[in-house]
């Protein structure tokens, strides 16, 4: 039977980072991936340019049943640390809105960086290898794995197989199944950072807006995100919607301010004073696409010249645009979700080492844990941080 110091299952962001870190410590590392290609979500991310971190990253950018769990790893490996690694490899990058960092050329550069680090650290990567069984060694000093390429034993076993999002990228329930096998609790799981689908009647009404983008503030309760919204042929998407989807539960309404940076009441009153005979639909088309103006005015039965509306009526119209509420029928699901909300309960693992408390020598890193980042590079930073942290101890 083949024997290694460390076996890591899952060659995504957190698995690659853990492997390189452990390898540099002199550990004999074997990284297993069940698909043909490693780092598929890295290649897909950021429209092919990989939004690899966020300069504003911190614990407040994550959802978890334990808000304090992520603090330890994030403080030990910050965005600045990964940026330094990127610069050392000569990968050129740029900042977009809200501190998001992207490769200038291609996400392939980010994957190559990680593969180079693994190569330099002596890590062996073995693809198209599925793990069928995991069991503790009889002496309690590690684990034995039955794989499609043979049996292998290890002192430390790292699970970095991610969540359920994007199944055609290789996502499986492996981490959750293994955690439950060893008596660990897993929270309820759901697709997050995912587009909403709309009720049939709403979808029919907004169908003409498919492909139209508009800046909004999307809110659920006290949580709000101000970014763009995109109408799709199935519902609504865009950064603001993806962000708020992580806070949505079936049956919940989403409140959308279509003019977050404008007092629409004042604007409409001034428009009436200057252009009393102008049609209100055309006036609103100065603030949004004409298609949007027509669609929303039709929805709320708003029509006619500006001077037919008194100021009270204009204030009521403005309120409709500032507080549009929509009840999604659901989400696009794991097929398009960027991450999985929920996961292995954080009390089950050490926030310092990521070792499972009920399975000594077994470590869980990355998306499979109940730590879910906001959109914009935060989930990658979590992968780098917990991979680096675990790599110090496996």
CSV table of C-alpha atoms in Angstrom, one decimal:
chain,number,residue,atom,x,y,z
A,1,UNK,CA,0.0,0.0,0.0
A,2,UNK,CA,1.3,3.5,-0.9
A,3,UNK,CA,2.1,5.7,2.1
A,4,UNK,CA,2.3,9.5,2.3
A,5,UNK,CA,2.6,12.1,5.0
A,6,UNK,CA,-0.4,14.1,3.7
A,7,UNK,CA,-3.2,13.3,1.3
A,8,UNK,CA,-5.4,16.1,0.1
A,9,UNK,CA,-8.7,15.4,-1.6
A,10,UNK,CA,-9.8,18.1,-4.0
A,11,UNK,CA,-7.5,20.2,-6.2
A,12,UNK,CA,-9.4,23.5,-6.1
A,13,UNK,CA,-8.2,26.8,-4.5
A,14,UNK,CA,-8.0,25.6,-0.9
A,15,UNK,CA,-6.6,22.2,-1.8
A,16,UNK,CA,-3.8,23.6,-3.9
A,17,UNK,CA,-3.0,26.2,-1.2
A,18,UNK,CA,-2.9,23.6,1.5
A,19,UNK,CA,-0.7,21.3,-0.6
A,20,UNK,CA,1.9,24.0,-1.4
A,21,UNK,CA,2.1,25.2,2.2
A,22,UNK,CA,2.5,21.7,3.6
A,23,UNK,CA,5.0,20.7,0.9
A,24,UNK,CA,7.2,23.7,1.7
A,25,UNK,CA,7.4,22.3,5.3
A,26,UNK,CA,9.0,19.2,3.9
A,27,UNK,CA,5.8,17.0,4.1
A,28,UNK,CA,5.3,14.3,1.4
A,29,UNK,CA,2.1,15.5,-0.2
A,30,UNK,CA,-0.3,13.7,-2.6
A,31,UNK,CA,-3.1,15.8,-4.0
A,32,UNK,CA,-6.0,13.9,-5.5
A,33,UNK,CA,-8.6,15.2,-8.0
A,34,UNK,CA,-11.5,13.2,-9.3
A,35,UNK,CA,-11.9,15.2,-12.5
A,36,UNK,CA,-9.5,15.5,-15.5
A,37,UNK,CA,-8.6,19.1,-14.7
A,38,UNK,CA,-7.6,20.8,-11.5
A,39,UNK,CA,-8.8,24.3,-10.4
A,40,UNK,CA,-11.9,24.4,-12.7
A,41,UNK,CA,-13.7,27.0,-10.6
A,42,UNK,CA,-10.6,29.1,-10.6
A,43,UNK,CA,-10.6,29.0,-14.4
A,44,UNK,CA,-14.3,29.9,-14.5
A,45,UNK,CA,-14.2,32.7,-12.0
A,46,UNK,CA,-14.4,36.4,-12.8
A,47,UNK,CA,-15.5,35.9,-16.3
A,48,UNK,CA,-12.3,34.1,-17.0
A,49,UNK,CA,-10.0,36.6,-15.3
A,50,UNK,CA,-10.3,35.3,-11.7
A,51,UNK,CA,-11.4,37.7,-9.0
A,52,UNK,CA,-8.7,36.3,-6.7
A,53,UNK,CA,-9.1,38.4,-3.6
A,54,UNK,CA,-10.4,41.7,-2.3
A,55,UNK,CA,-8.3,44.4,-0.6
A,56,UNK,CA,-11.2,45.1,1.8
A,57,UNK,CA,-11.4,41.5,2.9
A,58,UNK,CA,-12.3,40.8,6.6
A,59,UNK,CA,-14.5,38.7,8.9
A,60,UNK,CA,-17.5,41.0,8.2
A,61,UNK,CA,-17.5,39.8,4.6
A,62,UNK,CA,-18.6,36.3,5.6
A,63,UNK,CA,-21.8,34.5,6.7
A,64,UNK,CA,-21.5,31.7,9.3
A,65,UNK,CA,-23.4,30.4,12.3
A,66,UNK,CA,-20.2,31.4,14.2
A,67,UNK,CA,-19.2,34.9,13.1
A,68,UNK,CA,-15.9,34.6,15.0
A,69,UNK,CA,-14.6,31.4,13.4
A,70,UNK,CA,-13.0,33.0,10.3
A,71,UNK,CA,-11.1,35.6,12.2
A,72,UNK,CA,-8.1,33.5,13.1
A,73,UNK,CA,-7.2,32.3,9.6
A,74,UNK,CA,-8.0,35.6,7.9
A,75,UNK,CA,-5.7,37.4,10.4
A,76,UNK,CA,-2.8,35.0,9.7
A,77,UNK,CA,-3.1,35.2,5.9
A,78,UNK,CA,-4.4,38.5,4.7
A,79,UNK,CA,-5.3,39.7,1.2
A,80,UNK,CA,-1.9,41.5,1.2
A,81,UNK,CA,-0.1,38.2,1.7
A,82,UNK,CA,-1.7,36.7,-1.4
A,83,UNK,CA,-1.1,39.8,-3.4
A,84,UNK,CA,2.6,39.6,-2.5
A,85,UNK,CA,2.6,36.0,-3.9
A,86,UNK,CA,0.8,37.1,-7.1
A,87,UNK,CA,3.4,39.9,-7.6
A,88,UNK,CA,6.3,37.5,-6.9
A,89,UNK,CA,5.0,35.4,-9.8
A,90,UNK,CA,4.8,38.4,-12.1
A,91,UNK,CA,1.0,38.1,-12.6
A,92,UNK,CA,-0.3,41.5,-13.6
A,93,UNK,CA,-3.7,42.5,-12.1
A,94,UNK,CA,-6.1,45.4,-11.7
A,95,UNK,CA,-8.7,46.6,-9.2
A,96,UNK,CA,-12.3,46.9,-10.1
A,97,UNK,CA,-15.1,48.3,-8.0
A,98,UNK,CA,-15.2,47.7,-4.2
A,99,UNK,CA,-11.6,46.4,-3.9
A,100,UNK,CA,-12.0,43.4,-6.3
A,101,UNK,CA,-8.7,42.3,-7.8
A,102,UNK,CA,-8.6,40.5,-11.2
A,103,UNK,CA,-5.9,39.1,-13.4
A,104,UNK,CA,-5.2,41.4,-16.4
A,105,UNK,CA,-5.0,38.5,-18.9
A,106,UNK,CA,-6.5,35.2,-17.8
A,107,UNK,CA,-7.5,33.1,-14.8
A,108,UNK,CA,-5.1,30.5,-16.3
A,109,UNK,CA,-2.3,32.7,-14.8
A,110,UNK,CA,-3.7,32.2,-11.3
A,111,UNK,CA,-4.0,28.5,-11.7
A,112,UNK,CA,-0.5,28.3,-13.1
A,113,UNK,CA,0.8,30.2,-10.1
A,114,UNK,CA,-0.7,27.6,-7.8
A,115,UNK,CA,0.5,24.7,-9.8
A,116,UNK,CA,4.0,26.2,-9.9
A,117,UNK,CA,3.9,26.6,-6.1
A,118,UNK,CA,2.8,22.9,-5.7
A,119,UNK,CA,5.6,21.8,-8.1
A,120,UNK,CA,8.2,23.8,-6.2
A,121,UNK,CA,7.0,22.4,-2.9
A,122,UNK,CA,7.3,18.8,-4.2
A,123,UNK,CA,3.5,18.1,-4.2
A,124,UNK,CA,2.4,15.2,-6.5
A,125,UNK,CA,-1.0,15.9,-8.2
A,126,UNK,CA,-3.0,12.9,-9.4
A,127,UNK,CA,-6.1,13.6,-11.5
A,128,UNK,CA,-9.0,11.3,-12.5
A,129,UNK,CA,-8.7,9.6,-9.1
A,130,UNK,CA,-11.9,9.0,-7.1
A,131,UNK,CA,-11.8,8.2,-3.4
A,132,UNK,CA,-14.3,5.4,-2.7
A,133,UNK,CA,-13.7,4.8,1.0
A,134,UNK,CA,-11.9,6.4,3.9
A,135,UNK,CA,-11.2,4.6,7.2
A,136,UNK,CA,-9.0,5.3,10.2
A,137,UNK,CA,-5.9,3.1,10.5
A,138,UNK,CA,-6.1,0.5,13.2
A,139,UNK,CA,-3.4,2.2,15.3
A,140,UNK,CA,-5.2,5.5,15.1
A,141,UNK,CA,-2.2,7.2,13.5
A,142,UNK,CA,-3.8,8.2,10.2
A,143,UNK,CA,-6.2,7.1,7.5
A,144,UNK,CA,-6.4,4.5,4.7
A,145,UNK,CA,-8.0,5.5,1.4
A,146,UNK,CA,-9.4,3.2,-1.3
A,147,UNK,CA,-9.1,5.0,-4.6
A,148,UNK,CA,-9.5,4.2,-8.3
A,149,UNK,CA,-5.7,4.3,-8.5
A,150,UNK,CA,-5.1,2.0,-5.5
A,151,UNK,CA,-4.9,2.1,-1.8
A,152,UNK,CA,-3.0,4.9,0.0
A,153,UNK,CA,-2.4,5.6,3.7
A,154,UNK,CA,-1.5,8.9,5.3
A,155,UNK,CA,-0.8,10.6,8.6
A,156,UNK,CA,-2.9,13.6,7.7
A,157,UNK,CA,-6.0,13.7,5.5
A,158,UNK,CA,-7.3,17.0,4.2
A,159,UNK,CA,-10.7,17.4,2.7
A,160,UNK,CA,-10.9,20.3,0.2
A,161,UNK,CA,-13.7,19.1,-2.1
A,162,UNK,CA,-15.8,22.2,-1.9
A,163,UNK,CA,-19.5,22.5,-1.8
A,164,UNK,CA,-22.4,21.7,-4.1
A,165,UNK,CA,-22.2,24.7,-6.4
A,166,UNK,CA,-21.6,24.2,-10.1
A,167,UNK,CA,-21.9,20.4,-10.3
A,168,UNK,CA,-20.7,20.4,-13.9
A,169,UNK,CA,-17.4,21.7,-12.6
A,170,UNK,CA,-17.0,18.6,-10.5
A,171,UNK,CA,-18.8,19.5,-7.2
A,172,UNK,CA,-20.0,16.7,-5.1
A,173,UNK,CA,-21.3,16.1,-1.5
A,174,UNK,CA,-18.1,14.2,-0.6
A,175,UNK,CA,-17.0,16.5,2.3
A,176,UNK,CA,-20.4,16.6,3.9
A,177,UNK,CA,-20.9,12.8,3.6
A,178,UNK,CA,-17.5,12.1,5.2
A,179,UNK,CA,-18.1,14.6,8.0
A,180,UNK,CA,-21.4,12.9,8.8
A,181,UNK,CA,-19.6,9.5,8.6
A,182,UNK,CA,-17.4,10.7,11.5
A,183,UNK,CA,-20.3,12.1,13.5
A,184,UNK,CA,-19.9,15.8,12.6
A,185,UNK,CA,-22.9,18.1,12.2
A,186,UNK,CA,-23.7,19.7,8.9
A,187,UNK,CA,-26.0,22.7,8.6
A,188,UNK,CA,-28.8,23.0,6.1
A,189,UNK,CA,-27.3,23.7,2.7
A,190,UNK,CA,-28.5,26.1,-0.1
A,191,UNK,CA,-27.3,27.7,-3.2
A,192,UNK,CA,-25.8,31.2,-2.6
A,193,UNK,CA,-24.5,34.0,-4.8
A,194,UNK,CA,-27.1,32.9,-7.3
A,195,UNK,CA,-29.6,34.5,-9.6
A,196,UNK,CA,-33.3,34.6,-8.7
A,197,UNK,CA,-36.1,33.2,-10.8
A,198,UNK,CA,-39.4,35.0,-10.9
A,199,UNK,CA,-43.0,34.1,-10.6
A,200,UNK,CA,-44.6,33.4,-14.0
A,201,UNK,CA,-46.7,36.6,-14.0
A,202,UNK,CA,-43.7,38.7,-13.1
A,203,UNK,CA,-41.5,36.9,-15.6
A,204,UNK,CA,-43.9,37.6,-18.4
A,205,UNK,CA,-44.1,41.2,-17.5
A,206,UNK,CA,-40.3,41.8,-17.2
A,207,UNK,CA,-39.4,39.5,-20.2
A,208,UNK,CA,-38.8,42.6,-22.5
A,209,UNK,CA,-36.0,43.7,-20.1
A,210,UNK,CA,-33.8,40.6,-20.5
A,211,UNK,CA,-30.2,41.8,-20.8
A,212,UNK,CA,-30.9,45.2,-19.3
A,213,UNK,CA,-28.7,46.3,-16.4
A,214,UNK,CA,-29.4,49.0,-13.8
A,215,UNK,CA,-27.8,50.2,-10.6
A,216,UNK,CA,-29.9,49.4,-7.5
A,217,UNK,CA,-29.9,48.7,-3.8
A,218,UNK,CA,-31.3,45.3,-3.0
A,219,UNK,CA,-32.4,44.7,0.6
A,220,UNK,CA,-33.7,42.0,2.8
A,221,UNK,CA,-34.4,43.3,6.3
A,222,UNK,CA,-31.5,45.4,7.5
A,223,UNK,CA,-29.1,43.8,4.9
A,224,UNK,CA,-28.5,45.8,1.7
A,225,UNK,CA,-26.2,45.8,-1.3
A,226,UNK,CA,-25.7,48.7,-3.7
A,227,UNK,CA,-24.5,47.4,-7.1
A,228,UNK,CA,-26.0,46.6,-10.5
A,229,UNK,CA,-29.0,44.4,-11.2
A,230,UNK,CA,-29.5,42.4,-14.5
A,231,UNK,CA,-32.7,41.2,-15.9
A,232,UNK,CA,-32.5,37.7,-17.4
A,233,UNK,CA,-34.8,35.5,-19.4
A,234,UNK,CA,-35.5,33.6,-16.2
A,235,UNK,CA,-35.5,36.4,-13.6
A,236,UNK,CA,-33.0,38.8,-12.1
A,237,UNK,CA,-29.3,38.6,-11.5
A,238,UNK,CA,-26.3,40.9,-11.3
A,239,UNK,CA,-24.0,41.6,-8.4
A,240,UNK,CA,-26.6,43.2,-6.1
A,241,UNK,CA,-29.0,40.2,-6.6
A,242,UNK,CA,-26.2,37.6,-6.2
A,243,UNK,CA,-25.2,39.3,-2.9
A,244,UNK,CA,-28.6,39.5,-1.4
A,245,UNK,CA,-29.4,35.9,-2.5
A,246,UNK,CA,-27.2,34.6,0.4
A,247,UNK,CA,-29.7,36.2,2.8
A,248,UNK,CA,-32.9,35.0,1.1
A,249,UNK,CA,-35.2,32.3,2.2
A,250,UNK,CA,-38.1,30.9,0.1
A,251,UNK,CA,-41.2,33.1,0.4
A,252,UNK,CA,-39.2,36.2,1.4
A,253,UNK,CA,-39.7,39.4,-0.5
A,254,UNK,CA,-36.7,41.4,-1.8
A,255,UNK,CA,-36.9,45.2,-1.7
A,256,UNK,CA,-35.2,47.0,-4.5
A,257,UNK,CA,-34.5,50.7,-4.7
A,258,UNK,CA,-34.3,51.5,-8.4
A,259,UNK,CA,-32.8,55.0,-7.7
A,260,UNK,CA,-30.5,54.5,-4.7
A,261,UNK,CA,-28.5,57.7,-5.3
A,262,UNK,CA,-31.4,60.0,-6.1
A,263,UNK,CA,-34.3,61.6,-4.3
A,264,UNK,CA,-36.8,60.8,-7.0
A,265,UNK,CA,-39.6,62.9,-5.5
A,266,UNK,CA,-37.6,66.1,-5.8
A,267,UNK,CA,-36.4,65.1,-9.3
A,268,UNK,CA,-40.0,64.5,-10.5
A,269,UNK,CA,-41.3,67.8,-9.0
A,270,UNK,CA,-38.5,69.7,-10.7
A,271,UNK,CA,-39.2,67.9,-14.0
A,272,UNK,CA,-42.8,68.9,-13.8
A,273,UNK,CA,-41.9,72.5,-13.3
A,274,UNK,CA,-39.6,72.5,-16.3
A,275,UNK,CA,-41.4,70.1,-18.6
A,276,UNK,CA,-45.0,70.1,-17.5
A,277,UNK,CA,-46.4,68.8,-20.9
A,278,UNK,CA,-43.8,66.1,-21.2
A,279,UNK,CA,-44.9,62.5,-20.8
A,280,UNK,CA,-43.8,61.0,-17.5
A,281,UNK,CA,-42.6,57.8,-19.1
A,282,UNK,CA,-40.3,59.8,-21.3
A,283,UNK,CA,-39.0,61.8,-18.4
A,284,UNK,CA,-38.2,58.7,-16.4
A,285,UNK,CA,-36.4,57.4,-19.4
A,286,UNK,CA,-33.7,60.0,-18.7
A,287,UNK,CA,-32.9,58.0,-15.6
A,288,UNK,CA,-33.1,54.5,-16.9
A,289,UNK,CA,-33.5,52.8,-20.2
A,290,UNK,CA,-36.7,53.6,-22.1
A,291,UNK,CA,-37.6,49.9,-22.0
A,292,UNK,CA,-37.3,50.0,-18.2
A,293,UNK,CA,-39.3,53.2,-17.9
A,294,UNK,CA,-42.1,51.8,-20.1
A,295,UNK,CA,-42.2,48.4,-18.3
A,296,UNK,CA,-42.4,49.8,-14.8
A,297,UNK,CA,-44.8,52.5,-15.7
A,298,UNK,CA,-47.0,49.9,-17.3
A,299,UNK,CA,-46.7,47.7,-14.1
A,300,UNK,CA,-47.9,50.6,-11.9
A,301,UNK,CA,-50.4,52.1,-14.4
A,302,UNK,CA,-48.4,55.4,-14.6
A,303,UNK,CA,-49.0,57.5,-17.7
A,304,UNK,CA,-49.8,61.0,-19.0
A,305,UNK,CA,-48.1,64.4,-18.9
A,306,UNK,CA,-46.2,65.5,-15.9
A,307,UNK,CA,-48.5,68.4,-15.1
A,308,UNK,CA,-51.4,66.1,-14.5
A,309,UNK,CA,-49.8,64.8,-11.3
A,310,UNK,CA,-49.8,66.8,-8.1
A,311,UNK,CA,-46.8,66.7,-5.8
A,312,UNK,CA,-48.4,64.1,-3.5
A,313,UNK,CA,-49.0,61.7,-6.4
A,314,UNK,CA,-45.4,62.3,-7.6
A,315,UNK,CA,-44.1,61.3,-4.1
A,316,UNK,CA,-46.2,58.1,-4.3
A,317,UNK,CA,-44.8,57.3,-7.7
A,318,UNK,CA,-41.3,57.9,-6.4
A,319,UNK,CA,-41.9,55.6,-3.5
A,320,UNK,CA,-42.8,52.8,-5.9
A,321,UNK,CA,-39.5,53.1,-7.6
A,322,UNK,CA,-37.6,53.4,-4.4
A,323,UNK,CA,-39.3,50.4,-2.8
A,324,UNK,CA,-40.1,47.9,-5.5
A,325,UNK,CA,-40.7,44.6,-3.8
A,326,UNK,CA,-40.5,41.3,-5.6
A,327,UNK,CA,-41.1,37.8,-4.3
A,328,UNK,CA,-38.8,35.4,-6.2
A,329,UNK,CA,-40.2,32.0,-7.1
A,330,UNK,CA,-36.7,30.5,-6.3
A,331,UNK,CA,-33.2,30.6,-7.4
A,332,UNK,CA,-31.2,29.2,-10.4
A,333,UNK,CA,-29.9,26.6,-7.9
A,334,UNK,CA,-26.5,25.0,-7.6
A,335,UNK,CA,-26.1,24.9,-11.4
A,336,UNK,CA,-25.2,28.6,-11.5
A,337,UNK,CA,-24.5,29.3,-7.8
A,338,UNK,CA,-21.0,30.6,-7.1
A,339,UNK,CA,-20.9,29.1,-3.6
A,340,UNK,CA,-22.8,26.9,-1.1
A,341,UNK,CA,-24.3,28.5,1.9
A,342,UNK,CA,-23.9,26.6,5.1
A,343,UNK,CA,-21.7,23.5,5.6
A,344,UNK,CA,-19.8,21.6,8.3
A,345,UNK,CA,-20.6,23.3,11.6
A,346,UNK,CA,-17.5,25.3,12.6
A,347,UNK,CA,-17.6,24.0,16.1
A,348,UNK,CA,-16.5,20.6,14.7
A,349,UNK,CA,-13.1,21.9,13.6
A,350,UNK,CA,-10.3,23.9,15.1
A,351,UNK,CA,-10.2,27.5,13.9
A,352,UNK,CA,-6.4,27.4,14.3
A,353,UNK,CA,-5.5,24.1,12.6
A,354,UNK,CA,-8.8,23.1,10.8
A,355,UNK,CA,-8.4,19.6,12.3
A,356,UNK,CA,-11.7,17.8,13.0
A,357,UNK,CA,-12.2,17.4,16.7
A,358,UNK,CA,-13.9,14.0,16.3
A,359,UNK,CA,-11.4,12.7,13.8
A,360,UNK,CA,-7.8,13.5,14.7
A,361,UNK,CA,-5.6,13.8,11.7
A,362,UNK,CA,-8.5,14.8,9.4
A,363,UNK,CA,-8.8,18.4,8.3
A,364,UNK,CA,-11.5,20.3,6.4
A,365,UNK,CA,-10.8,23.5,4.5
A,366,UNK,CA,-12.6,25.8,2.1
A,367,UNK,CA,-16.2,26.0,0.9
A,368,UNK,CA,-17.3,22.8,2.7
A,369,UNK,CA,-17.2,24.6,6.0
A,370,UNK,CA,-20.0,26.8,7.2
A,371,UNK,CA,-18.2,30.0,6.1
A,372,UNK,CA,-19.6,31.8,3.0
A,373,UNK,CA,-18.1,34.9,1.6
A,374,UNK,CA,-19.7,37.9,-0.1
A,375,UNK,CA,-19.2,38.3,-3.9
A,376,UNK,CA,-16.0,40.0,-5.0
A,377,UNK,CA,-13.0,37.8,-4.2
A,378,UNK,CA,-13.8,37.0,-0.6
A,379,UNK,CA,-14.4,33.3,-1.0
A,380,UNK,CA,-11.0,32.9,-2.7
A,381,UNK,CA,-9.4,34.8,0.1
A,382,UNK,CA,-11.0,32.3,2.5
A,383,UNK,CA,-9.6,29.4,0.5
A,384,UNK,CA,-6.1,30.9,0.6
A,385,UNK,CA,-6.3,31.7,4.3
A,386,UNK,CA,-7.6,28.4,5.6
A,387,UNK,CA,-5.4,26.5,3.1
A,388,UNK,CA,-2.4,28.3,4.5
A,389,UNK,CA,-3.5,27.8,8.1
A,390,UNK,CA,-4.1,24.1,7.7
A,391,UNK,CA,-0.9,23.6,5.7
A,392,UNK,CA,1.1,24.7,8.8
A,393,UNK,CA,-0.2,21.7,10.8
A,394,UNK,CA,-1.0,18.7,8.5
